[in-house]
Short mmCIF file of C-alpha atoms in Angstrom, two decimals:
data_model
loop_
_atom_site.label_atom_id
_atom_site.label_comp_id
_atom_site.label_asym_id
_atom_site.label_seq_id
_atom_site.Cartn_x
_atom_site.Cartn_y
_atom_site.Cartn_z
CA MET A 1 21.81 15.97 10.84
CA GLU A 2 22.63 14.03 14.35
CA GLU A 3 20.58 10.36 14.77
CA LYS A 4 18.85 10.76 18.11
CA GLN A 5 19.39 7.54 19.98
CA SER A 6 16.43 5.29 19.59
CA GLY A 7 17.28 3.65 23.00
CA SER A 8 16.35 6.63 24.66
CA PRO A 9 12.76 8.01 24.77
CA ALA A 10 13.42 11.13 27.11
CA SER A 11 15.26 12.66 24.35
CA LEU A 12 12.56 12.94 21.84
CA ILE A 13 9.70 13.66 24.11
CA ASP A 14 8.58 17.59 23.21
CA SER A 15 10.79 17.35 20.46
CA THR A 16 9.55 17.37 16.81
CA VAL A 17 9.34 13.73 14.78
CA VAL A 18 9.01 13.09 11.03
CA PRO A 19 7.88 9.68 9.63
CA GLY A 20 9.83 6.86 10.57
CA ASP A 21 11.28 7.78 13.16
CA VAL A 22 11.89 5.63 16.42
CA VAL A 23 10.77 6.71 19.40
CA LEU A 24 11.29 3.70 21.57
CA ASP A 25 12.90 0.60 21.49
CA LEU A 26 10.52 -2.27 23.80
CA SER A 27 13.60 -4.47 24.04
CA SER A 28 14.91 -2.49 26.54
CA MET A 29 11.89 -1.84 28.50
CA THR A 30 10.53 -5.38 29.50
CA ASN A 31 7.26 -5.30 32.12
CA GLN A 32 6.23 -2.10 31.21
CA THR A 33 2.66 -1.68 29.59
CA ILE A 34 2.79 1.97 27.49
CA LYS A 35 -0.46 3.07 26.02
CA LEU A 36 0.24 4.59 22.03
CA GLY A 37 -2.04 7.56 20.64
CA GLY A 38 -2.45 9.14 17.28
CA GLY A 39 0.84 9.34 15.38
CA LEU A 40 2.60 5.86 16.55
CA ARG A 41 3.07 2.52 15.71
CA GLN A 42 4.23 -0.49 16.63
CA ASP A 43 6.00 -2.44 14.24
CA CYS A 44 7.97 -6.07 16.13
CA ASP A 45 10.04 -4.48 18.77
CA ALA A 46 10.39 -0.22 17.90
CA ILE A 47 7.51 2.24 17.83
CA SER A 48 7.79 4.81 15.15
CA VAL A 49 6.32 7.67 13.62
CA MET A 50 3.49 8.14 11.37
CA LYS A 51 2.95 11.95 11.42
CA ALA A 52 4.73 14.61 11.53
CA GLY A 53 4.41 16.41 14.65
CA THR A 54 5.56 16.42 18.35
CA LEU A 55 6.06 13.52 20.42
CA ARG A 56 3.99 13.84 23.78
CA PHE A 57 3.93 12.14 26.89
CA SER A 58 1.69 11.54 29.89
CA LYS A 59 2.36 9.90 32.87
CA PRO A 60 2.24 7.14 33.41
CA ASN A 61 2.68 5.58 30.11
CA LYS A 62 0.87 7.67 27.13
CA TYR A 63 2.63 8.45 23.98
CA TRP A 64 1.14 10.17 21.30
CA VAL A 65 1.78 12.64 18.86
CA GLU A 66 0.72 16.34 18.15
CA SER A 67 0.11 17.17 15.04
CA SER A 68 -2.20 20.12 12.75
CA GLN A 69 -3.52 18.95 9.67
CA LYS A 70 -6.58 20.50 7.57
CA ARG A 71 -8.50 17.03 7.72
CA TYR A 72 -10.27 15.57 10.47
CA THR A 73 -9.54 11.88 12.55
CA PRO A 74 -13.21 11.70 13.84
CA CYS A 75 -12.98 11.04 17.49
CA VAL A 76 -15.50 10.44 20.32
CA GLU A 77 -17.31 13.41 22.32
CA ASP A 78 -15.54 15.98 19.90
CA ALA A 79 -17.73 19.07 19.47
CA VAL A 80 -17.61 19.23 15.40
CA LEU A 81 -19.47 21.55 12.49
CA GLY A 82 -21.26 19.63 9.93
CA ILE A 83 -22.39 19.69 6.68
CA VAL A 84 -25.12 18.23 5.35
CA VAL A 85 -25.16 16.24 2.20
CA ASP A 86 -27.97 14.18 1.71
CA SER A 87 -30.64 12.97 3.85
CA LYS A 88 -31.72 8.98 3.97
CA ALA A 89 -34.65 7.08 5.84
CA ASP A 90 -33.30 6.97 8.77
CA ASN A 91 -29.96 9.10 9.01
CA PHE A 92 -28.63 12.19 7.66
CA LEU A 93 -25.46 12.27 5.63
CA ILE A 94 -23.27 14.81 7.18
CA ASP A 95 -19.74 15.78 5.86
CA ILE A 96 -17.31 16.40 9.15
CA LYS A 97 -14.30 16.72 6.63
CA GLY A 98 -12.89 13.07 7.72
CA PRO A 99 -12.33 9.84 5.79
CA VAL A 100 -15.94 8.62 5.50
CA LEU A 101 -19.15 10.96 5.82
CA ALA A 102 -20.69 10.70 9.04
CA PHE A 103 -24.25 9.39 9.89
CA LEU A 104 -26.45 11.70 12.19
CA PRO A 105 -30.21 10.24 12.90
CA VAL A 106 -33.16 11.64 12.45
CA LEU A 107 -33.81 11.17 15.83
CA ALA A 108 -30.91 12.29 17.54
CA PHE A 109 -32.38 15.82 19.05
CA GLU A 110 -33.84 16.61 21.89
CA GLY A 111 -37.79 15.62 21.87
CA GLY A 112 -36.80 13.98 18.80
CA THR A 113 -39.78 11.64 17.81
CA ARG A 114 -40.99 10.18 14.05
CA ARG A 115 -43.58 12.27 14.12
CA ASN A 116 -41.27 15.62 14.11
CA ILE A 117 -38.12 14.55 12.23
CA PRO A 118 -36.26 18.02 11.16
CA LYS A 119 -36.19 18.64 7.45
CA PHE A 120 -32.44 20.08 6.58
CA GLU A 121 -31.86 21.21 3.34
CA VAL A 122 -28.62 20.10 1.92
CA GLY A 123 -25.94 22.51 2.72
CA THR A 124 -27.17 22.83 6.40
CA LEU A 125 -24.41 23.83 8.93
CA LEU A 126 -24.70 22.32 12.37
CA TYR A 127 -23.20 22.08 15.65
CA LEU A 128 -22.92 18.79 16.37
CA ARG A 129 -21.56 16.17 18.86
CA VAL A 130 -19.84 12.54 17.85
CA VAL A 131 -21.25 9.76 19.38
CA LYS A 132 -19.73 6.93 17.90
CA ALA A 133 -16.40 6.80 16.21
CA ASN A 134 -15.29 3.30 15.42
CA PHE A 135 -12.82 2.10 13.22
CA GLY A 136 -13.96 1.24 9.76
CA MET A 137 -17.58 2.10 10.14
CA ASN A 138 -19.33 5.45 9.42
CA PRO A 139 -19.02 8.26 12.81
CA GLU A 140 -22.24 8.78 14.14
CA LEU A 141 -23.08 11.93 15.42
CA SER A 142 -25.96 13.59 17.82
CA CYS A 143 -27.39 17.12 18.09
CA THR A 144 -28.23 16.28 21.71
CA ASP A 145 -25.61 16.50 24.86
CA ALA A 146 -24.97 13.05 26.89
CA SER A 147 -27.51 13.49 29.14
CA GLY A 148 -30.42 13.91 26.01
CA LYS A 149 -30.72 18.05 26.39
CA ALA A 150 -30.20 20.12 23.00
CA ALA A 151 -27.03 22.39 24.66
CA GLU A 152 -26.49 24.58 22.00
CA PHE A 153 -26.30 21.44 19.13
CA GLY A 154 -28.21 22.07 16.35
CA PRO A 155 -28.32 24.07 13.24
CA LEU A 156 -26.51 27.28 12.96
CA LYS A 157 -28.29 30.26 11.44
CA ASP A 158 -27.09 33.19 9.42
CA GLY A 159 -23.34 33.90 10.84
CA TYR A 160 -20.17 33.03 8.59
CA MET A 161 -18.25 29.91 8.53
CA PHE A 162 -14.85 29.45 7.39
CA GLU A 163 -11.84 26.74 7.28
CA THR A 164 -9.20 26.50 9.32
CA SER A 165 -6.12 23.46 10.47
CA THR A 166 -7.29 21.21 13.33
CA GLY A 167 -4.70 22.37 14.90
CA LEU A 168 -5.76 26.12 14.95
CA SER A 169 -9.37 24.97 16.10
CA ARG A 170 -7.86 23.35 18.91
CA LYS A 171 -6.02 26.24 20.04
CA LEU A 172 -9.46 28.50 19.86
CA LEU A 173 -10.89 25.86 22.35
CA SER A 174 -8.40 25.72 24.99
CA SER A 175 -8.65 27.30 28.49
CA PRO A 176 -6.93 29.34 28.64
CA THR A 177 -9.10 31.47 26.16
CA CYS A 178 -6.32 32.07 23.33
CA PRO A 179 -4.99 34.95 23.15
CA VAL A 180 -7.12 36.20 19.82
CA LEU A 181 -10.18 35.42 20.76
CA GLU A 182 -9.42 37.47 24.15
CA ALA A 183 -8.19 40.45 22.28
CA LEU A 184 -11.28 40.48 19.98
CA GLY A 185 -14.18 39.63 23.00
CA LYS A 186 -12.58 43.27 24.64
CA LYS A 187 -14.03 45.37 21.83
CA LEU A 188 -16.38 43.54 19.96
CA SER A 189 -18.87 41.48 20.93
CA PHE A 190 -20.08 38.38 18.70
CA GLU A 191 -20.78 34.08 19.09
CA ILE A 192 -18.45 31.69 17.61
CA ALA A 193 -18.75 27.86 17.40
CA ALA A 194 -15.17 26.30 17.18
CA GLY A 195 -15.73 22.63 15.86
CA LEU A 196 -12.68 20.11 16.60
CA ASN A 197 -12.59 19.62 12.91
CA GLY A 198 -11.34 22.45 11.18
CA ARG A 199 -14.58 24.70 10.91
CA VAL A 200 -15.30 27.64 12.91
CA TRP A 201 -18.51 29.60 12.49
CA VAL A 202 -18.94 33.25 13.41
CA ASN A 203 -22.17 35.31 14.31
CA ALA A 204 -22.46 38.99 15.12
CA ALA A 205 -24.47 42.46 15.31
CA THR A 206 -23.54 43.84 11.91
CA PRO A 207 -21.34 42.23 9.01
CA ASP A 208 -18.27 44.07 8.97
CA THR A 209 -18.01 42.33 12.59
CA ILE A 210 -18.01 39.41 11.56
CA VAL A 211 -15.21 39.88 9.12
CA VAL A 212 -13.13 41.34 11.36
CA VAL A 213 -13.41 38.61 13.76
CA ALA A 214 -13.43 36.31 10.55
CA ASN A 215 -9.76 37.78 9.31
CA ALA A 216 -8.19 37.85 12.96
CA ILE A 217 -8.98 33.96 13.45
CA MET A 218 -8.12 33.08 10.26
CA ASN A 219 -4.62 35.69 10.35
CA SER A 220 -3.86 33.98 13.83
CA GLU A 221 -2.63 30.63 12.37
CA SER A 222 0.68 31.69 11.14
CA LEU A 223 1.41 33.82 14.21
CA SER A 224 2.53 33.61 17.90
CA GLY A 225 0.04 34.73 20.78
CA ALA A 226 2.20 38.15 21.26
CA GLN A 227 2.18 38.77 17.57
CA GLN A 228 -1.56 37.56 17.66
CA ILE A 229 -2.71 40.75 20.21
CA ILE A 230 -0.99 43.14 17.57
CA MET A 231 -2.50 41.94 15.00
CA VAL A 232 -5.87 42.30 16.37
CA GLU A 233 -5.09 46.47 17.95
CA HIS A 234 -4.18 46.57 13.69
CA LEU A 235 -7.23 45.26 12.58
CA LEU A 236 -9.88 46.96 14.82
CA LYS A 237 -7.85 50.37 14.95
CA ASN A 238 -8.84 50.23 10.48
CA ILE A 239 -12.63 49.88 11.91
CA GLN A 240 -12.78 52.33 14.68
CA MET B 1 29.82 13.25 -27.71
CA GLU B 2 31.49 14.23 -24.58
CA TYR B 3 29.21 14.39 -21.45
CA VAL B 4 32.33 13.66 -18.90
CA SER B 5 35.01 15.84 -19.86
CA PRO B 6 38.97 14.44 -19.18
CA GLU B 7 38.95 16.55 -16.56
CA GLY B 8 36.16 14.79 -14.71
CA LEU B 9 33.41 17.77 -15.38
CA ARG B 10 30.33 17.23 -16.62
CA LEU B 11 28.23 19.47 -19.34
CA ASP B 12 26.79 21.58 -16.19
CA GLY B 13 29.84 21.75 -14.80
CA ARG B 14 29.01 18.99 -12.08
CA ARG B 15 31.00 16.29 -11.05
CA PRO B 16 29.92 12.71 -11.60
CA MET B 17 28.75 12.18 -7.90
CA GLU B 18 27.52 15.50 -7.39
CA MET B 19 23.90 15.85 -7.53
CA ARG B 20 22.02 18.85 -8.66
CA GLN B 21 21.02 21.48 -6.19
CA ILE B 22 17.80 20.63 -4.07
CA ARG B 23 14.95 23.28 -2.72
CA ALA B 24 11.70 22.17 -1.14
CA GLU B 25 8.85 24.28 0.43
CA ILE B 26 5.51 22.93 1.93
CA GLY B 27 2.02 24.37 2.14
CA THR B 28 2.11 26.20 -1.55
CA VAL B 29 -1.48 24.91 -2.38
CA ALA B 30 -3.63 26.72 0.42
CA ARG B 31 -6.42 24.84 -0.97
CA ALA B 32 -5.39 21.30 -1.00
CA ASP B 33 -4.74 19.34 2.51
CA GLY B 34 -1.12 19.05 1.99
CA SER B 35 0.85 20.22 -1.05
CA ALA B 36 4.60 20.91 -1.75
CA VAL B 37 7.29 21.89 -4.61
CA PHE B 38 10.19 20.35 -4.93
CA GLU B 39 12.94 21.31 -7.00
CA MET B 40 16.04 19.30 -8.48
CA GLY B 41 18.43 21.70 -10.33
CA ASN B 42 15.58 23.09 -13.07
CA THR B 43 13.43 20.30 -12.69
CA LYS B 44 10.57 21.69 -11.10
CA VAL B 45 7.26 20.50 -9.50
CA ILE B 46 4.62 20.74 -7.95
CA ALA B 47 2.32 18.13 -5.54
CA ALA B 48 -0.82 18.46 -4.21
CA VAL B 49 -2.71 15.78 -1.62
CA TYR B 50 -6.22 15.74 -1.03
CA GLY B 51 -7.48 13.11 1.76
CA PRO B 52 -8.58 11.58 3.10
CA ARG B 53 -12.07 12.14 1.87
CA GLU B 54 -14.88 9.96 0.78
CA VAL B 55 -14.70 7.87 -2.18
CA GLN B 56 -16.19 9.71 -5.46
CA ASN B 57 -16.76 6.66 -7.27
CA ARG B 58 -18.57 3.67 -4.85
CA SER B 59 -17.58 0.85 -7.35
CA GLN B 60 -13.92 1.67 -6.42
CA GLN B 61 -14.19 1.95 -2.68
CA ILE B 62 -11.96 -0.67 -1.29
CA SER B 63 -13.28 -2.00 2.29
CA ASP B 64 -10.08 -2.82 4.06
CA GLN B 65 -8.28 0.14 3.21
CA ALA B 66 -8.08 3.79 0.97
CA LEU B 67 -7.75 4.02 -2.36
CA VAL B 68 -4.80 5.98 -3.09
CA ARG B 69 -5.16 7.68 -7.43
CA CYS B 70 -1.96 9.97 -8.88
CA GLU B 71 -2.68 11.58 -11.35
CA TYR B 72 0.89 12.51 -13.26
CA SER B 73 0.70 16.03 -15.74
CA MET B 74 3.26 18.22 -17.32
CA ALA B 75 2.69 21.81 -17.90
CA ASN B 76 2.54 22.46 -21.57
CA PHE B 77 5.20 25.26 -20.49
CA SER B 78 7.06 22.67 -18.77
CA THR B 79 9.50 21.82 -21.81
CA GLY B 80 11.55 23.26 -24.69
CA ASP B 81 8.53 22.76 -26.96
CA ARG B 82 4.99 23.24 -26.22
CA ARG B 83 3.54 20.67 -24.96
CA ARG B 84 0.03 19.21 -26.74
CA LYS B 85 -1.30 16.66 -24.33
CA PRO B 86 -0.26 17.59 -20.70
CA LYS B 87 -2.08 13.72 -19.49
CA GLY B 88 -3.35 11.17 -21.19
CA ASP B 89 -0.26 10.26 -23.25
CA ARG B 90 1.72 6.76 -22.31
CA ARG B 91 4.18 8.34 -20.54
CA SER B 92 1.82 10.56 -18.24
CA THR B 93 -0.30 7.15 -17.48
CA GLU B 94 2.97 5.04 -16.55
CA ILE B 95 4.59 7.63 -14.57
CA SER B 96 1.14 8.06 -12.48
CA LEU B 97 0.75 4.45 -12.02
CA VAL B 98 4.77 4.37 -10.93
CA ILE B 99 4.05 6.63 -8.18
CA ARG B 100 0.84 6.06 -7.00
CA GLN B 101 2.35 2.22 -6.56
CA THR B 102 5.29 3.96 -5.09
CA MET B 103 3.32 6.00 -2.50
CA GLU B 104 0.76 3.46 -1.79
CA ALA B 105 3.85 1.35 -0.27
CA CYS B 106 4.58 3.76 2.28
CA ILE B 107 0.70 5.01 3.07
CA LEU B 108 -0.38 2.82 6.14
CA THR B 109 -3.83 2.74 4.11
CA HIS B 110 -5.54 0.06 6.42
CA LEU B 111 -5.94 2.94 8.90
CA MET B 112 -8.44 4.38 6.83
CA PRO B 113 -10.47 2.22 5.32
CA ARG B 114 -13.02 3.11 2.25
CA SER B 115 -11.94 6.44 1.79
CA GLN B 116 -10.01 7.96 -1.08
CA ILE B 117 -6.44 10.05 -0.72
CA ASP B 118 -5.58 11.99 -4.29
CA ILE B 119 -2.50 12.86 -5.21
CA PHE B 120 -1.45 15.08 -8.34
CA VAL B 121 1.43 16.49 -9.16
CA GLN B 122 2.49 18.69 -12.16
CA VAL B 123 5.74 19.35 -13.63
CA LEU B 124 6.12 22.96 -14.20
CA GLN B 125 9.76 22.47 -15.47
CA ALA B 126 11.30 19.43 -17.11
CA ASP B 127 14.92 19.15 -17.60
CA GLY B 128 15.21 15.41 -16.23
CA GLY B 129 14.72 13.56 -13.32
CA THR B 130 11.04 14.35 -12.81
CA ARG B 131 9.67 10.86 -11.71
CA SER B 132 11.94 11.32 -8.98
CA ALA B 133 11.44 14.81 -7.92
CA CYS B 134 7.48 13.94 -8.55
CA ILE B 135 8.10 11.27 -5.60
CA ASN B 136 10.16 13.41 -3.27
CA ALA B 137 7.11 16.31 -3.89
CA ALA B 138 4.57 13.60 -3.29
CA THR B 139 6.46 12.52 0.15
CA LEU B 140 6.46 15.98 1.26
CA ALA B 141 2.53 16.72 0.70
CA LEU B 142 1.61 13.37 2.38
CA ALA B 143 3.53 14.60 5.52
CA ASP B 144 2.04 17.96 5.61
CA ALA B 145 -1.50 16.25 5.04
CA GLY B 146 -0.34 14.07 7.80
CA ILE B 147 -1.32 11.48 6.10
CA PRO B 148 0.04 8.47 8.12
CA MET B 149 3.26 6.73 6.60
CA ARG B 150 5.90 4.06 7.29
CA ASP B 151 8.83 6.18 6.17
CA ILE B 152 9.13 9.18 3.96
CA VAL B 153 9.77 7.75 0.23
CA THR B 154 12.81 9.72 -1.47
CA SER B 155 13.86 9.07 -5.07
CA CYS B 156 16.71 9.51 -7.08
CA SER B 157 18.42 8.78 -10.92
CA ALA B 158 21.51 7.51 -11.77
CA GLY B 159 23.14 7.05 -15.41
CA TYR B 160 26.14 5.48 -17.24
CA LEU B 161 28.07 7.59 -20.03
CA ASN B 162 31.23 7.86 -21.07
CA SER B 163 32.04 4.48 -18.78
CA THR B 164 31.50 6.80 -16.06
CA PRO B 165 28.28 6.28 -13.23
CA LEU B 166 26.56 10.07 -13.40
CA LEU B 167 24.49 10.72 -10.56
CA ASP B 168 21.06 12.82 -11.04
CA LEU B 169 20.90 13.07 -15.14
CA ASN B 170 19.71 16.21 -16.51
CA TYR B 171 17.68 16.48 -19.79
CA ILE B 172 20.74 16.39 -21.87
CA GLU B 173 22.66 13.34 -20.05
CA ASP B 174 18.97 11.61 -19.90
CA SER B 175 18.80 12.00 -23.88
CA ALA B 176 22.08 10.63 -24.27
CA GLY B 177 20.57 7.18 -25.08
CA GLY B 178 22.88 5.77 -21.69
CA PRO B 179 21.06 3.87 -19.20
CA ASP B 180 18.69 5.56 -16.41
CA VAL B 181 18.48 3.60 -13.18
CA THR B 182 15.43 5.38 -10.79
CA VAL B 183 15.50 4.13 -7.35
CA GLY B 184 13.38 4.93 -4.44
CA ILE B 185 13.69 4.07 -1.20
CA LEU B 186 12.76 4.09 2.49
CA PRO B 187 15.64 5.82 4.10
CA LYS B 188 15.17 4.59 8.04
CA LEU B 189 13.53 1.24 6.88
CA ASP B 190 16.24 0.53 4.14
CA LYS B 191 13.82 -0.86 1.73
CA VAL B 192 13.72 -0.46 -1.73
CA THR B 193 10.09 0.47 -2.95
CA LEU B 194 11.08 1.58 -6.75
CA LEU B 195 13.65 0.53 -9.01
CA GLN B 196 13.35 1.11 -12.93
CA MET B 197 15.86 1.24 -15.62
CA ASP B 198 16.09 1.95 -19.18
CA ALA B 199 18.66 0.64 -21.59
CA LYS B 200 20.87 -1.80 -20.47
CA LEU B 201 23.34 -2.34 -18.29
CA PRO B 202 25.84 -5.29 -17.18
CA LEU B 203 25.17 -6.31 -13.75
CA ASP B 204 28.50 -5.58 -11.84
CA ILE B 205 28.04 -2.02 -13.16
CA PHE B 206 24.92 -2.06 -12.26
CA GLU B 207 25.17 -2.66 -8.74
CA ASN B 208 27.59 0.59 -8.55
CA VAL B 209 24.81 2.56 -10.41
CA MET B 210 21.88 1.50 -8.37
CA GLY B 211 24.19 2.30 -5.37
CA LEU B 212 25.22 5.53 -6.51
CA ALA B 213 21.38 6.33 -7.10
CA THR B 214 20.51 4.73 -3.54
CA GLU B 215 23.54 7.32 -2.07
CA GLY B 216 21.62 10.39 -3.87
CA CYS B 217 18.42 9.16 -2.51
CA LYS B 218 19.54 9.13 1.24
CA ALA B 219 21.47 12.85 0.79
CA VAL B 220 17.58 14.05 -0.32
CA ALA B 221 16.22 11.69 2.39
CA ASN B 222 18.26 14.04 5.06
CA TYR B 223 17.82 17.27 3.32
CA ILE B 224 13.43 16.27 3.07
CA ARG B 225 13.81 15.81 6.73
CA GLU B 226 15.15 19.05 7.92
CA VAL B 227 12.64 20.86 5.69
CA LEU B 228 9.89 19.13 7.41
CA LEU B 229 10.90 19.26 10.98
CA GLU B 230 11.45 23.07 10.41
CA ASN B 231 7.97 23.24 8.63
CA THR B 232 6.28 21.71 11.88
CA LYS B 233 8.67 23.40 14.34
CA GLN B 234 7.09 26.73 12.88
CA LEU B 235 3.92 25.13 12.89
CA GLU B 236 4.40 24.36 17.05
CA TYR B 237 6.22 27.95 17.46
CA ARG B 238 3.21 30.14 16.18
CA ARG B 239 0.35 27.79 17.87
CA GLY B 240 2.46 28.57 21.11
CA LEU B 241 3.55 25.38 22.32
#
């Protein structure tokens, strides 16, 4: 395996990197400010990789490693699907597949006051927005958007929830629409809520539609765009 | 007993500086956050990583870093005779501690305070070098789980029988009573994270044997890098990137 030169960052951008790889040598880049995103760390003069993934660069000076895992790192303004684990006086404790549990203040609902605090049982599935994700603190969530309106956040009734990798959730939420959702949408009518933390919820009129949609999405994890369309056609042929 | 023939061949036909065939697979345990199977010759080990997740025992929570727990066990069917107690015996407890300390040195625990990372390694087939195979499998499982690490950790063992340093001992050579040096390194950073030896060795011979084990670690590191890169490329390709 050839050693990539650590002094030429251009050669590693958009290629796969592994923990321990040195992607930038700061001693050869003076008077420049660079911004490091996830997956990179600074060790004296070398910027090295912490997570296996693809190194990305965006002008003018942002570097980060894009990777897909099963667990989630909370980020502000992400939409996630959380499960209620416990309720305290001031917050609900929510599991969002992160390193620690997240807090959902009991008043973080549209028109929420001390008199109409919702009662969520342990195990309720909620669609939430991450409000605060500071290092070392439990993340804080909310059931409203930035302006205080409910906007689709809140408990998800009926339907079926399954888990995926964070990479697949990002793909489901990307624009243009990912091939598997487009192909399914042409023939079936369903509703999905995709959380960036690797949880997806599907609801439709009949259980078999829900099952087909869920299976199609789970299968698309390991397929390329064209293969996804073929897979969906195959699945739909079997039920129609 | 002759462990190295006059022609320079060992009991299994290898040369003294030759490692056994290694094979690795990532993502074998669907339920775990990261998993890997690692084979060194006939030694086969499976590792599963869970985390970073909420600490289950509040009293063990560390406020400024992640808690790393490791459990090593050998399957009943892994050795020649069926084992009675797969874990909880002294050897398993010792190896669990060794693996935990080795992996903790390379995980960036300060990035995930008050959380917990569980590493479970189980030996499916034991033929010498289980400790090293477990560390190699744990590295792949941690990388698969996306846990931030300084570098990958690789490990290999070496011994000294019939006045010859031997790389990657199998079970028969290991039970011969000679020294068994296990080395764990961070290949890119060129640092040693694990160094263990049983029995005794004169210092100059020890240098040779440790150097040989380190070479073995570097060879494992090349292979592990290839496997990780290939696995990551596949993931990217499937997501259409």
